[in-house]
Coordinates of C-alpha atoms in Angstrom, one line a residue:
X197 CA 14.4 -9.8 -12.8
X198 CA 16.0 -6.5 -13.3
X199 CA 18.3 -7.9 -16.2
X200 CA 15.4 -9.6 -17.8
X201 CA 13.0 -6.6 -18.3
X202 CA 14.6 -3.8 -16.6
X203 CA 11.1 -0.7 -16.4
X204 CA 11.7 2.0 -18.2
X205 CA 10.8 5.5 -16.1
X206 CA 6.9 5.6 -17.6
X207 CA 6.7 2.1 -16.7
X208 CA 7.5 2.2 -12.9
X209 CA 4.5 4.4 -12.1
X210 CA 2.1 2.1 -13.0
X211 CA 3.2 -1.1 -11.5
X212 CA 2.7 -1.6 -7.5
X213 CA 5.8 -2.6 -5.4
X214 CA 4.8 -4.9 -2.7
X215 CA 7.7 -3.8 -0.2
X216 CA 7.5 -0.1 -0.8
X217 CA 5.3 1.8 2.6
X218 CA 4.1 4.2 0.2
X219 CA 0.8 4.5 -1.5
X220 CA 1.8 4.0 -5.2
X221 CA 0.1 5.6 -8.4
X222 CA -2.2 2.9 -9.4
X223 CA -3.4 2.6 -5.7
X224 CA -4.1 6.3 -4.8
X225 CA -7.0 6.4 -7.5
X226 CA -8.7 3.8 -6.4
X227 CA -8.3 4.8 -2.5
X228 CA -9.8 8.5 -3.2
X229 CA -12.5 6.9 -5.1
X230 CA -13.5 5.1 -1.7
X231 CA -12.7 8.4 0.4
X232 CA -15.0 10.0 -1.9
X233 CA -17.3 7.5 -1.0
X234 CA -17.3 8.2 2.4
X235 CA -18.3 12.4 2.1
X236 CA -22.1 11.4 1.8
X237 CA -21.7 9.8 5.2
X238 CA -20.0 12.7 6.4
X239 CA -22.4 14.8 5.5
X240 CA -25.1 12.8 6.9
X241 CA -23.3 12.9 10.0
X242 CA -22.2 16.8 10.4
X243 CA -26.4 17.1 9.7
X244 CA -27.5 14.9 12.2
X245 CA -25.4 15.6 14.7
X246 CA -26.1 20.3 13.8
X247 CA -29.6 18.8 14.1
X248 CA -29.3 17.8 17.0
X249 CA -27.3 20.7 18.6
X250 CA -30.1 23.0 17.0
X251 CA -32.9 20.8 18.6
X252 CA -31.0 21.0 22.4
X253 CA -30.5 25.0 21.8
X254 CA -34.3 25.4 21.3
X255 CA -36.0 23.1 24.3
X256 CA -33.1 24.9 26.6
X257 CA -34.4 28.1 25.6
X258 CA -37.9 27.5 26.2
X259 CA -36.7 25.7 29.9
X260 CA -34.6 28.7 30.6
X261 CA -37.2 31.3 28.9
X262 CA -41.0 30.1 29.5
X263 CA -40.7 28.8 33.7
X264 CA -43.8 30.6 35.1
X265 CA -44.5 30.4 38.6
X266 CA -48.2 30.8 39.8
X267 CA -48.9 32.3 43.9
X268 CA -52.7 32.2 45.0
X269 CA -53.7 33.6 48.4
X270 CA -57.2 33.9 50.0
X271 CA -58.5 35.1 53.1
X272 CA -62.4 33.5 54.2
X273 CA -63.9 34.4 57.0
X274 CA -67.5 33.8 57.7
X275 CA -69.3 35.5 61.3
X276 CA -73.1 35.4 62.7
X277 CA -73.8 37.5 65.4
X278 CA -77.4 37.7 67.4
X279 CA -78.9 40.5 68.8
X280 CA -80.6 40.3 71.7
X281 CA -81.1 38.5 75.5
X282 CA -83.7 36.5 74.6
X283 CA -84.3 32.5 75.0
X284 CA -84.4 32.7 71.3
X285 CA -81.3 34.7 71.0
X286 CA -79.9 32.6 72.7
X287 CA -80.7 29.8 70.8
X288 CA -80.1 31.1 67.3
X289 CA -76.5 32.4 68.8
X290 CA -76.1 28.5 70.1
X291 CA -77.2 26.8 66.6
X292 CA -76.2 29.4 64.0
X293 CA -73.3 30.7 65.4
X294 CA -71.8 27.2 64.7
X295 CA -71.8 28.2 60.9
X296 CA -68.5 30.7 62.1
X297 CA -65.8 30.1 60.1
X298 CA -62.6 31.6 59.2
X299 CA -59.9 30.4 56.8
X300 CA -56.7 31.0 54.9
X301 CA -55.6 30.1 51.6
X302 CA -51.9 30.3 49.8
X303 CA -51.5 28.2 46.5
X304 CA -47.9 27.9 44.9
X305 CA -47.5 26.4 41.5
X306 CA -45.2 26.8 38.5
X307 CA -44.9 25.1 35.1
X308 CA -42.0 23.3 35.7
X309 CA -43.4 19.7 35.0
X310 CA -44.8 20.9 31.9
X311 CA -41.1 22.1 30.6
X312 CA -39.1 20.4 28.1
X313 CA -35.6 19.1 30.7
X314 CA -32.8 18.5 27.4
X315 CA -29.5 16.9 27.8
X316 CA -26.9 17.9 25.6
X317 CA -25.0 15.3 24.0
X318 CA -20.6 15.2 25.9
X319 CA -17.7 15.5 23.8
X320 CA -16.9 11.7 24.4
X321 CA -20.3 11.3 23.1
X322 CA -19.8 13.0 19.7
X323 CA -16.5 11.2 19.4
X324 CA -18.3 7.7 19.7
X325 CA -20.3 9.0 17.0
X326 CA -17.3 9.7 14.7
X327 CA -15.4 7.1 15.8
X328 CA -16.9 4.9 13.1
X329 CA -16.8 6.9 10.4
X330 CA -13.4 7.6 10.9
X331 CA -12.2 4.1 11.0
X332 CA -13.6 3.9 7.7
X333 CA -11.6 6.2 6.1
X334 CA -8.7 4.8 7.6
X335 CA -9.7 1.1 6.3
X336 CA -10.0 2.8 3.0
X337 CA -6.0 4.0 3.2
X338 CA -4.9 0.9 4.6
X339 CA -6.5 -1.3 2.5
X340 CA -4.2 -0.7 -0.3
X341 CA -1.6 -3.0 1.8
X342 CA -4.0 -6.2 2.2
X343 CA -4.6 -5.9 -1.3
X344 CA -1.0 -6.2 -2.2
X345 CA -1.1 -9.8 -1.0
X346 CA -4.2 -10.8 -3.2
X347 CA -1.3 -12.2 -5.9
X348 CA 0.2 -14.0 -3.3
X349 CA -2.6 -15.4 -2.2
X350 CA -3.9 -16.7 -5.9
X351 CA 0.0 -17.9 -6.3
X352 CA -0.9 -19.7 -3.0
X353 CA -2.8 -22.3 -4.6
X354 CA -0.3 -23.0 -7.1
X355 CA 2.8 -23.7 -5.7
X356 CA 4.9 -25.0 -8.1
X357 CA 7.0 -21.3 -8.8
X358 CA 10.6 -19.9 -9.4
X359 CA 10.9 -16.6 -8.9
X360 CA 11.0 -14.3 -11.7
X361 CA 10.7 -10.7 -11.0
X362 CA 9.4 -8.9 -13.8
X363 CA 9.7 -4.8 -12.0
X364 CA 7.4 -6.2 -8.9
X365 CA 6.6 -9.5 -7.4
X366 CA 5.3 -12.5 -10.1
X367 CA 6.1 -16.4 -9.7
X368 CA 6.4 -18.0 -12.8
X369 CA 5.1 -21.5 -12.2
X370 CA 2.3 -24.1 -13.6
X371 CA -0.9 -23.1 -14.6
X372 CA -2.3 -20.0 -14.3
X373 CA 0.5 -18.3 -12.5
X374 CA 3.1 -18.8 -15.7
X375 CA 0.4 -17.9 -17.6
X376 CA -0.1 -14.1 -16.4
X377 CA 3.6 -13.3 -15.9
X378 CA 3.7 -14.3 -19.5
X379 CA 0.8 -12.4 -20.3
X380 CA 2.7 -9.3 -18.6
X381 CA 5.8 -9.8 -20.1
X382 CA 4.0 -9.6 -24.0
X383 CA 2.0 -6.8 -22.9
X384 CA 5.3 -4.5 -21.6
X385 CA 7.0 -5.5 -25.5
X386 CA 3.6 -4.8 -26.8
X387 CA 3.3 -1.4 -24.9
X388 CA 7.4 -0.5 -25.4
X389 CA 7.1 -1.3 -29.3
X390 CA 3.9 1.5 -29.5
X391 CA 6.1 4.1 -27.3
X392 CA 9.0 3.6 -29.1
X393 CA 6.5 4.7 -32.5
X394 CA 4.8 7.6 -30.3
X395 CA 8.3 8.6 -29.2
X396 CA 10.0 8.7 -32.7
X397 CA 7.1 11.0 -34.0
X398 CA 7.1 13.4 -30.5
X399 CA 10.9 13.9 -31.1
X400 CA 10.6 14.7 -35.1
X401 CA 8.4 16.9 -34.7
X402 CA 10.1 18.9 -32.0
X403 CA 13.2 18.8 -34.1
X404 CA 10.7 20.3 -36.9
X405 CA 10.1 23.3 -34.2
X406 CA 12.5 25.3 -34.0
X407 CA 15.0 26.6 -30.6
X408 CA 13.8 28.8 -28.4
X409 CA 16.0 31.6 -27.2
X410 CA 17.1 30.2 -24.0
X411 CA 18.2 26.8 -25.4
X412 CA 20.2 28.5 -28.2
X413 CA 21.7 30.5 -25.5
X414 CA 22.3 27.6 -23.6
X415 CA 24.0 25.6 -26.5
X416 CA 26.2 28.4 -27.0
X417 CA 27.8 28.9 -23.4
X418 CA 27.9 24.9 -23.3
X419 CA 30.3 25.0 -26.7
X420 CA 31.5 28.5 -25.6
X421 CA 32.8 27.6 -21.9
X422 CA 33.5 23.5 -21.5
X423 CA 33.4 23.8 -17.9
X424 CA 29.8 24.9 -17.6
X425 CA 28.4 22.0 -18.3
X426 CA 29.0 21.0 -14.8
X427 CA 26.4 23.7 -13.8
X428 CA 24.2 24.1 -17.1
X429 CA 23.3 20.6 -16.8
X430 CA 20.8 19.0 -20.1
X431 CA 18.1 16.5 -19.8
X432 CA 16.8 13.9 -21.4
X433 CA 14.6 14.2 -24.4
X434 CA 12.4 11.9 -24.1
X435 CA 11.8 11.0 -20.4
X436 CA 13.8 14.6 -19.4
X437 CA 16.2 13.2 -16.5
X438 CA 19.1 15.6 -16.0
X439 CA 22.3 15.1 -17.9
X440 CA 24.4 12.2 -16.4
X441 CA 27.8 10.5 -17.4
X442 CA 26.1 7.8 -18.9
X443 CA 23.4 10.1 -21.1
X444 CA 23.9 9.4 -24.7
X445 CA 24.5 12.4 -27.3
X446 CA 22.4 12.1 -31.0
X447 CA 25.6 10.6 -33.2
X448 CA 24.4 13.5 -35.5
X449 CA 26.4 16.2 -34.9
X450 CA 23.5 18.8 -36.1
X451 CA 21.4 17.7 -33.8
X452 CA 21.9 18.4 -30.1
X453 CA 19.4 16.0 -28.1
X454 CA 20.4 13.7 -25.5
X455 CA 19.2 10.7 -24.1
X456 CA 19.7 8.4 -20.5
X457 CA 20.8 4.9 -20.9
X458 CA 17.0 3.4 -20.9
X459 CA 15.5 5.8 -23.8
X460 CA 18.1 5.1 -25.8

């Protein structure tokens, strides 16, 4: 619950929230990690399919570019004549000139069996192609939402829970379900405790550092003019949210830091 262990601003970005549409912080690395995956496929594909294109381009030119077409015409003619009145005149006339002949020839061939006939792969052809590899990529950005109800799933089996909500959603129950809400719960105090240490020493030693310029300007026309500090608005030190009416000054009156309700 909210009031048990209310997340501190650092904390929210790296729990998931089942009910929020968005892809969350923790979720987004490990969905470009699988996009990444999917760029040697890509690749593979935008080759195969330029390959392809390349291959067509070449057989059309040499259909378009090597047709030859081949015409043969001939002209025979074959003719005995006999001199003479003669019986044997006659006769050679009678057998030989059977041997007469006379022809004509015209042949017309072309290559055109012999050609390469390619067929270029259709639009809706090179969409089937990518269809695939694009509903991969898209399983890879939704996935993130099935995987939000793998807790539920492994409370599933132990049904015995109240509900505790410790910043996103975690049955407290028997078993093993108590046992990792509890598990979270130290770890956040665990974690807090260390940030409060790292926070301390971040905020000495900018107070070791001295102002800049523009924030000794800015102190002075806040202590100058009162009503500026409508406009010239502070933030907080540590997490740096902008001034609100619940942000808490330093009680030290030398030193000029501010902090929301949570840091401090």
């Amino acid at each position: 619950k909210q009031t048990l262990l209310p997340l501190l601003r650092e904390e929210i970005s790296s729990f998931i929230f089942p009910c929020n549409p968005a892809v969350q912080r923790p979720e987004l690395q490990h969905m470009v990690i699988q996009l990444l995956k999917c760029i040697p496929l890509l690749l593979f594909l935008l080759f195969v399919c330029g390959l392809d294109h390349f291959i067509f381009s070449v057989l059309s030119i040499i259909q378009h570019h090597s047709f030859i077409e081949y015409s043969y015409q001939t002209s025979h003619h074959l003719s005995v004549n006999v001199m003479g009145a003669s019986l044997m005149a006659e006769l050679l006339r009678t057998t030989i000139g059977a041997l007469n002949s006379s022809f004509d020839t015209e042949v017309e061939t072309s290559n055109l069996a012999c050609l390469p006939q390619p067929t270029g792969m259709t639009r809706e052809q090179y969409l089937n192609t990518c269809l695939p590899l694009g509903a991969l990529a898209l399983l890879c950005v939704v996935q993130v939402y099935p995987f939000r109800l793998r807790r539920a799933i492994a409370a599933f089996y132990f049904p015995k829970a109240s509900s505790l909500r410790a910043g996103h959603s975690l049955g407290v129950g028997s078993g093993r379900e108590k046992t990792r809400v509890l598990f979270l719960y130290n770890k956040l105090l665990r974690q807090r405790k260390h940030f409060l240490q790292l926070q301390r020493g971040r905020v000495a030693r900018q107070a070791r550092q001295p102002p800049g310029l523009g924030t000794l300007l800015l102190q002075w026309c806040r202590r100058r003019w009162p009503w500026l500090r409508r406009c010239l608005h502070q933030k907080c030190t540590l997490c740096g949210t902008p001034e609100t009416p619940q942000h808490k000054p330093c009680p030290n009156p030398d030193c000029n830091a501010l902090y929301c309700v949570s840091c401090w």
